[in-house]
Tab-separated table of C-alpha atoms in Angstrom:
chain	number	residue	atom	x	y	z
D	1	UNK	CA	91.899	79.042	36.324
D	2	UNK	CA	90.569	77.381	40.628
D	3	UNK	CA	86.393	78.859	39.218
D	4	UNK	CA	86.068	80.681	42.340
D	5	UNK	CA	88.826	83.628	40.618
D	6	UNK	CA	86.162	84.819	38.750
D	7	UNK	CA	84.667	84.311	41.208
D	8	UNK	CA	81.888	81.598	42.289
D	9	UNK	CA	81.370	80.320	45.258
D	10	UNK	CA	78.576	78.445	44.681
D	11	UNK	CA	79.249	76.637	41.445
D	12	UNK	CA	81.009	73.327	41.292
D	13	UNK	CA	83.578	74.942	43.608
D	14	UNK	CA	87.304	72.961	43.357
D	15	UNK	CA	86.697	72.859	39.541
D	16	UNK	CA	88.829	74.754	37.339
D	17	UNK	CA	87.398	76.611	34.530
D	18	UNK	CA	88.886	77.894	31.118
D	19	UNK	CA	89.145	81.467	31.177
D	20	UNK	CA	89.211	84.296	28.266
D	21	UNK	CA	88.239	87.391	27.016
D	22	UNK	CA	88.534	89.329	24.009
D	23	UNK	CA	89.923	93.362	23.870
D	24	UNK	CA	87.707	96.677	24.611
D	25	UNK	CA	84.548	97.436	27.120
D	26	UNK	CA	81.064	99.061	27.397
D	27	UNK	CA	82.121	100.570	30.394
D	28	UNK	CA	84.309	103.543	31.191
D	29	UNK	CA	85.389	102.283	35.533
D	30	UNK	CA	88.312	104.954	36.608
D	31	UNK	CA	89.512	102.185	38.705
D	32	UNK	CA	89.493	99.441	35.970
D	33	UNK	CA	91.875	96.499	36.967
D	34	UNK	CA	92.379	94.738	33.656
D	35	UNK	CA	93.026	98.488	31.749
D	36	UNK	CA	95.291	96.605	29.986
D	37	UNK	CA	92.984	94.133	28.174
D	38	UNK	CA	90.005	96.057	27.828
D	39	UNK	CA	91.508	99.298	26.717
D	40	UNK	CA	93.686	97.056	23.937
D	41	UNK	CA	92.746	97.205	20.619
D	42	UNK	CA	91.558	94.442	18.159
D	43	UNK	CA	94.407	93.978	16.330
D	44	UNK	CA	97.287	94.508	19.607
D	45	UNK	CA	100.269	91.850	18.511
D	46	UNK	CA	99.252	90.089	21.860
D	47	UNK	CA	96.048	88.926	20.402
D	48	UNK	CA	95.191	85.640	19.452
D	49	UNK	CA	92.054	84.684	16.469
D	50	UNK	CA	90.893	81.346	18.520
D	51	UNK	CA	87.589	80.268	17.162
D	52	UNK	CA	84.466	78.659	19.165
D	53	UNK	CA	85.185	75.284	18.242
D	54	UNK	CA	89.115	75.924	19.089
D	55	UNK	CA	87.701	77.044	22.264
D	56	UNK	CA	85.322	74.897	23.126
D	57	UNK	CA	88.069	72.197	22.972
D	58	UNK	CA	90.553	73.156	24.898
D	59	UNK	CA	87.916	72.981	27.246
D	60	UNK	CA	88.167	69.375	25.975
D	61	UNK	CA	91.629	68.742	26.400
D	62	UNK	CA	92.092	70.050	30.094
D	63	UNK	CA	89.140	68.456	31.154
D	64	UNK	CA	87.452	71.425	32.412
D	65	UNK	CA	83.896	71.502	32.945
D	66	UNK	CA	83.333	74.987	32.182
D	67	UNK	CA	84.190	78.074	30.351
D	68	UNK	CA	84.603	81.539	31.480
D	69	UNK	CA	84.266	84.933	29.384
D	70	UNK	CA	85.872	86.887	31.772
D	71	UNK	CA	88.828	89.416	31.451
D	72	UNK	CA	86.992	92.048	29.783
D	73	UNK	CA	83.092	92.715	29.676
D	74	UNK	CA	81.614	89.643	27.010
D	75	UNK	CA	79.169	91.945	26.217
D	76	UNK	CA	80.641	93.457	23.266
D	77	UNK	CA	81.589	90.080	22.447
D	78	UNK	CA	78.116	88.269	22.992
D	79	UNK	CA	78.160	87.413	19.136
D	80	UNK	CA	81.815	84.745	20.179
D	81	UNK	CA	80.007	83.469	23.702
D	82	UNK	CA	76.435	82.775	21.968
D	83	UNK	CA	78.665	81.142	19.306
D	84	UNK	CA	81.164	79.743	21.958
D	85	UNK	CA	78.459	78.291	24.460
D	86	UNK	CA	75.780	76.644	22.786
D	87	UNK	CA	78.849	74.233	20.773
D	88	UNK	CA	80.221	73.374	24.431
D	89	UNK	CA	76.480	73.532	25.388
D	90	UNK	CA	76.874	70.140	23.357
D	91	UNK	CA	79.604	69.083	24.619
D	92	UNK	CA	78.543	68.772	28.149
D	93	UNK	CA	80.321	71.932	29.364
D	94	UNK	CA	79.308	75.382	31.706
D	95	UNK	CA	79.203	78.478	30.188
D	96	UNK	CA	80.077	81.007	32.825
D	97	UNK	CA	79.601	84.890	32.793
D	98	UNK	CA	82.083	87.553	34.130
D	99	UNK	CA	80.245	91.051	33.341
D	100	UNK	CA	79.557	94.436	34.914
D	101	UNK	CA	75.679	92.722	33.998
D	102	UNK	CA	74.991	96.413	31.554
D	103	UNK	CA	73.420	94.885	28.546
D	104	UNK	CA	70.118	95.827	26.700
D	105	UNK	CA	67.146	94.332	27.799
D	106	UNK	CA	66.819	93.208	23.895
D	107	UNK	CA	69.832	91.867	23.187
D	108	UNK	CA	70.675	89.714	27.135
D	109	UNK	CA	68.211	86.561	25.219
D	110	UNK	CA	69.573	85.498	22.908
D	111	UNK	CA	73.197	86.042	24.609
D	112	UNK	CA	72.408	84.439	27.924
D	113	UNK	CA	71.025	81.679	26.297
D	114	UNK	CA	73.237	78.766	27.102
D	115	UNK	CA	74.654	80.755	30.286
D	116	UNK	CA	74.667	78.755	32.720
D	117	UNK	CA	76.245	80.899	35.591
D	118	UNK	CA	77.426	84.465	36.009
D	119	UNK	CA	78.763	86.544	37.836
D	120	UNK	CA	77.295	89.939	38.838
D	121	UNK	CA	79.709	93.059	39.286
D	122	UNK	CA	77.541	95.689	40.300
D	123	UNK	CA	79.745	98.085	40.723
D	124	UNK	CA	78.404	100.937	43.465
D	125	UNK	CA	75.078	102.035	44.923
D	126	UNK	CA	74.136	105.861	43.260
D	127	UNK	CA	73.458	106.677	40.253
D	128	UNK	CA	76.068	108.732	40.914
D	129	UNK	CA	78.634	106.331	40.966
D	130	UNK	CA	77.895	104.705	37.853
D	131	UNK	CA	78.105	108.093	35.838
D	132	UNK	CA	80.823	110.039	36.513
D	133	UNK	CA	83.010	106.661	37.187
D	134	UNK	CA	82.102	104.144	34.749
D	135	UNK	CA	79.770	106.318	32.261
D	136	UNK	CA	76.496	103.921	32.262
D	137	UNK	CA	74.037	103.692	34.720
D	138	UNK	CA	72.790	102.174	37.808
D	139	UNK	CA	69.442	100.792	36.392
D	140	UNK	CA	70.233	98.696	33.713
D	141	UNK	CA	72.160	96.857	35.871
D	142	UNK	CA	69.588	96.285	38.887
D	143	UNK	CA	67.161	95.269	35.644
D	144	UNK	CA	69.331	92.470	34.863
D	145	UNK	CA	70.011	91.210	38.128
D	146	UNK	CA	66.696	91.566	38.109
D	147	UNK	CA	65.793	89.629	35.296
D	148	UNK	CA	68.401	86.409	35.626
D	149	UNK	CA	66.955	85.448	39.231
D	150	UNK	CA	62.918	86.118	37.065
D	151	UNK	CA	63.748	85.009	33.806
D	152	UNK	CA	65.778	82.638	34.515
D	153	UNK	CA	67.860	78.640	35.339
D	154	UNK	CA	71.215	81.004	35.783
D	155	UNK	CA	72.644	81.458	38.667
D	156	UNK	CA	74.765	84.163	39.712
D	157	UNK	CA	76.693	85.529	42.641
D	158	UNK	CA	77.231	89.193	43.138
D	159	UNK	CA	80.694	91.103	43.285
D	160	UNK	CA	81.457	94.495	44.887
D	161	UNK	CA	84.345	95.745	44.528
D	162	UNK	CA	84.558	98.662	47.384
D	163	UNK	CA	86.510	101.794	46.764
D	164	UNK	CA	87.772	103.678	49.962
D	165	UNK	CA	85.328	107.082	50.633
D	166	UNK	CA	83.488	106.000	46.984
D	167	UNK	CA	80.782	103.104	47.569
D	168	UNK	CA	81.579	102.074	50.843
D	169	UNK	CA	80.297	103.823	52.692
D	170	UNK	CA	77.595	101.502	55.932
D	171	UNK	CA	74.328	102.665	54.013
D	172	UNK	CA	75.416	102.399	50.300
D	173	UNK	CA	76.587	98.848	52.093
D	174	UNK	CA	72.628	98.893	53.976
D	175	UNK	CA	70.859	100.102	50.934
D	176	UNK	CA	73.139	97.025	48.541
D	177	UNK	CA	72.278	94.597	50.801
D	178	UNK	CA	67.926	95.607	50.819
D	179	UNK	CA	67.679	96.434	47.627
D	180	UNK	CA	69.245	93.077	47.008
D	181	UNK	CA	66.988	91.287	50.199
D	182	UNK	CA	64.353	92.912	48.321
D	183	UNK	CA	64.444	91.920	44.648
D	184	UNK	CA	66.637	88.912	44.241
D	185	UNK	CA	66.039	86.750	47.467
D	186	UNK	CA	68.320	86.094	50.505
D	187	UNK	CA	70.116	82.799	48.420
D	188	UNK	CA	72.760	85.156	46.035
D	189	UNK	CA	75.875	84.873	46.915
D	190	UNK	CA	77.711	88.109	47.689
D	191	UNK	CA	81.621	89.355	47.127
D	192	UNK	CA	83.199	92.433	48.912
D	193	UNK	CA	86.381	92.823	47.752
D	194	UNK	CA	89.706	94.989	47.790
D	195	UNK	CA	90.019	97.400	45.489
D	196	UNK	CA	93.886	98.753	44.808
D	197	UNK	CA	94.981	101.708	42.702
D	198	UNK	CA	94.824	101.272	38.963
D	199	UNK	CA	94.105	103.506	35.675
D	200	UNK	CA	93.271	106.332	36.715
D	201	UNK	CA	92.568	105.900	40.104
D	202	UNK	CA	95.502	106.204	41.738
D	203	UNK	CA	95.245	108.099	43.889
D	204	UNK	CA	92.730	105.813	46.461
D	205	UNK	CA	94.509	103.654	48.655
D	206	UNK	CA	94.067	99.849	49.033
D	207	UNK	CA	90.433	99.305	50.293
D	208	UNK	CA	91.477	98.070	54.006
D	209	UNK	CA	90.852	94.605	55.692
D	210	UNK	CA	88.608	96.152	57.848
D	211	UNK	CA	85.938	98.003	55.548
D	212	UNK	CA	85.511	94.080	53.990
D	213	UNK	CA	84.187	92.907	57.361
D	214	UNK	CA	82.634	95.117	57.910
D	215	UNK	CA	80.581	95.364	55.190
D	216	UNK	CA	80.288	91.580	55.086
D	217	UNK	CA	79.154	91.710	58.655
D	218	UNK	CA	76.769	94.537	57.940
D	219	UNK	CA	75.255	91.720	54.491
D	220	UNK	CA	74.842	89.131	56.997
D	221	UNK	CA	73.390	91.413	59.636
D	222	UNK	CA	70.558	92.312	57.340
D	223	UNK	CA	69.637	89.238	56.650
D	224	UNK	CA	72.035	88.165	53.152
D	225	UNK	CA	72.792	84.475	53.999
D	226	UNK	CA	76.228	83.837	51.989
D	227	UNK	CA	78.607	87.158	51.760
D	228	UNK	CA	82.274	86.985	50.974
D	229	UNK	CA	85.254	89.252	50.571
D	230	UNK	CA	87.860	89.347	47.838
D	231	UNK	CA	91.572	89.714	47.192
D	232	UNK	CA	92.661	89.650	50.583
D	233	UNK	CA	93.323	86.342	52.511
D	234	UNK	CA	90.041	85.422	55.005
D	235	UNK	CA	89.963	82.142	56.437
D	236	UNK	CA	86.169	82.837	57.638
D	237	UNK	CA	85.293	85.337	55.205
D	238	UNK	CA	86.322	83.169	52.358
D	239	UNK	CA	84.830	79.628	54.505
D	240	UNK	CA	80.685	78.585	52.906
D	241	UNK	CA	78.729	78.313	55.879
D	242	UNK	CA	75.479	76.060	56.132
D	243	UNK	CA	73.474	79.179	56.684
D	244	UNK	CA	71.260	77.529	59.723
D	245	UNK	CA	73.892	75.668	61.687
D	246	UNK	CA	76.159	77.728	60.824
D	247	UNK	CA	78.449	74.431	60.195
D	248	UNK	CA	81.432	75.080	57.770
D	249	UNK	CA	80.902	73.127	54.839
D	250	UNK	CA	83.012	75.036	52.192
D	251	UNK	CA	87.327	76.041	53.578
D	252	UNK	CA	89.239	77.491	51.848
D	253	UNK	CA	92.693	79.248	51.382
D	254	UNK	CA	92.386	82.131	48.616
D	255	UNK	CA	91.631	80.117	45.456
D	256	UNK	CA	91.730	76.788	46.459
D	257	UNK	CA	88.831	74.938	48.430
D	258	UNK	CA	90.403	73.263	51.203
D	259	UNK	CA	87.942	70.855	52.531
D	260	UNK	CA	84.255	71.125	51.410
D	261	UNK	CA	81.794	69.121	53.009
D	262	UNK	CA	78.485	70.044	51.182
D	263	UNK	CA	76.901	65.741	50.113
D	264	UNK	CA	73.590	66.396	47.625
D	265	UNK	CA	73.663	69.911	47.532
D	266	UNK	CA	73.310	69.296	51.813
D	267	UNK	CA	74.510	70.838	54.824
D	268	UNK	CA	75.931	66.904	55.945
D	269	UNK	CA	75.232	68.627	59.491
D	270	UNK	CA	71.392	69.125	59.807
D	271	UNK	CA	70.691	68.541	55.816
D	272	UNK	CA	69.623	72.601	54.373
D	273	UNK	CA	69.312	72.882	51.017
D	274	UNK	CA	72.689	75.181	50.226
D	275	UNK	CA	71.531	76.513	47.719
D	276	UNK	CA	73.514	75.936	44.158
D	277	UNK	CA	75.263	74.059	42.160
D	278	UNK	CA	77.549	71.205	43.159
D	279	UNK	CA	78.485	68.392	40.528
């Protein structure tokens, strides 16, 4: 996969990443976009048994600089994550978590010990949504985000899948952005992505492009420096702009990087440091 597909736009942009998952999940999202894996059983006939050493060897063979634990939430195979990411670190390969961030505080230190980057799904910003639609709780996710910011050196970005009529009101989006600014700062990239009807939420329509663009505008106006849209094509919404001089630094076509002008982690025009990991 291109790493932008995770999505991560400020972590080794333009690089490839070895992506894999297992079966099951610790949430029960009615709108799950990967339900064929999250609801699968470990004895599924399509499942393969792969050792941690084999995963890392495959990444090395394909000259892939990073490995992603994704598709279903890696929290449920934490021991596997630890083993793979430890070996990957020894081999100079980065490890990435794509997760809902729903993990007990007593477990996350071990699970994230060798993790280099993460994309955390902040699925909504109300407890009602989390409780009734994902069968989990918002506070646990917020605690994970604060922990990542204040107690680790892990690079992370946030994704919110906007579902029409469920979590896409202007007020909720503004509340989410305000919380991010207060608790995480203004340099954590935020992705708003489009929903499509799936699993047990087939009665909702696809997210209109206008909703995503409005959410991005709300975030940027609030003070979020880097906000993107996903699951639709929108050139501006895929582009990384310098937050100081507004120069277009990384242009993308969907998940493909067309141009990358960042040099030594800085904007070449005004020399502003761009937050992220670029080498």
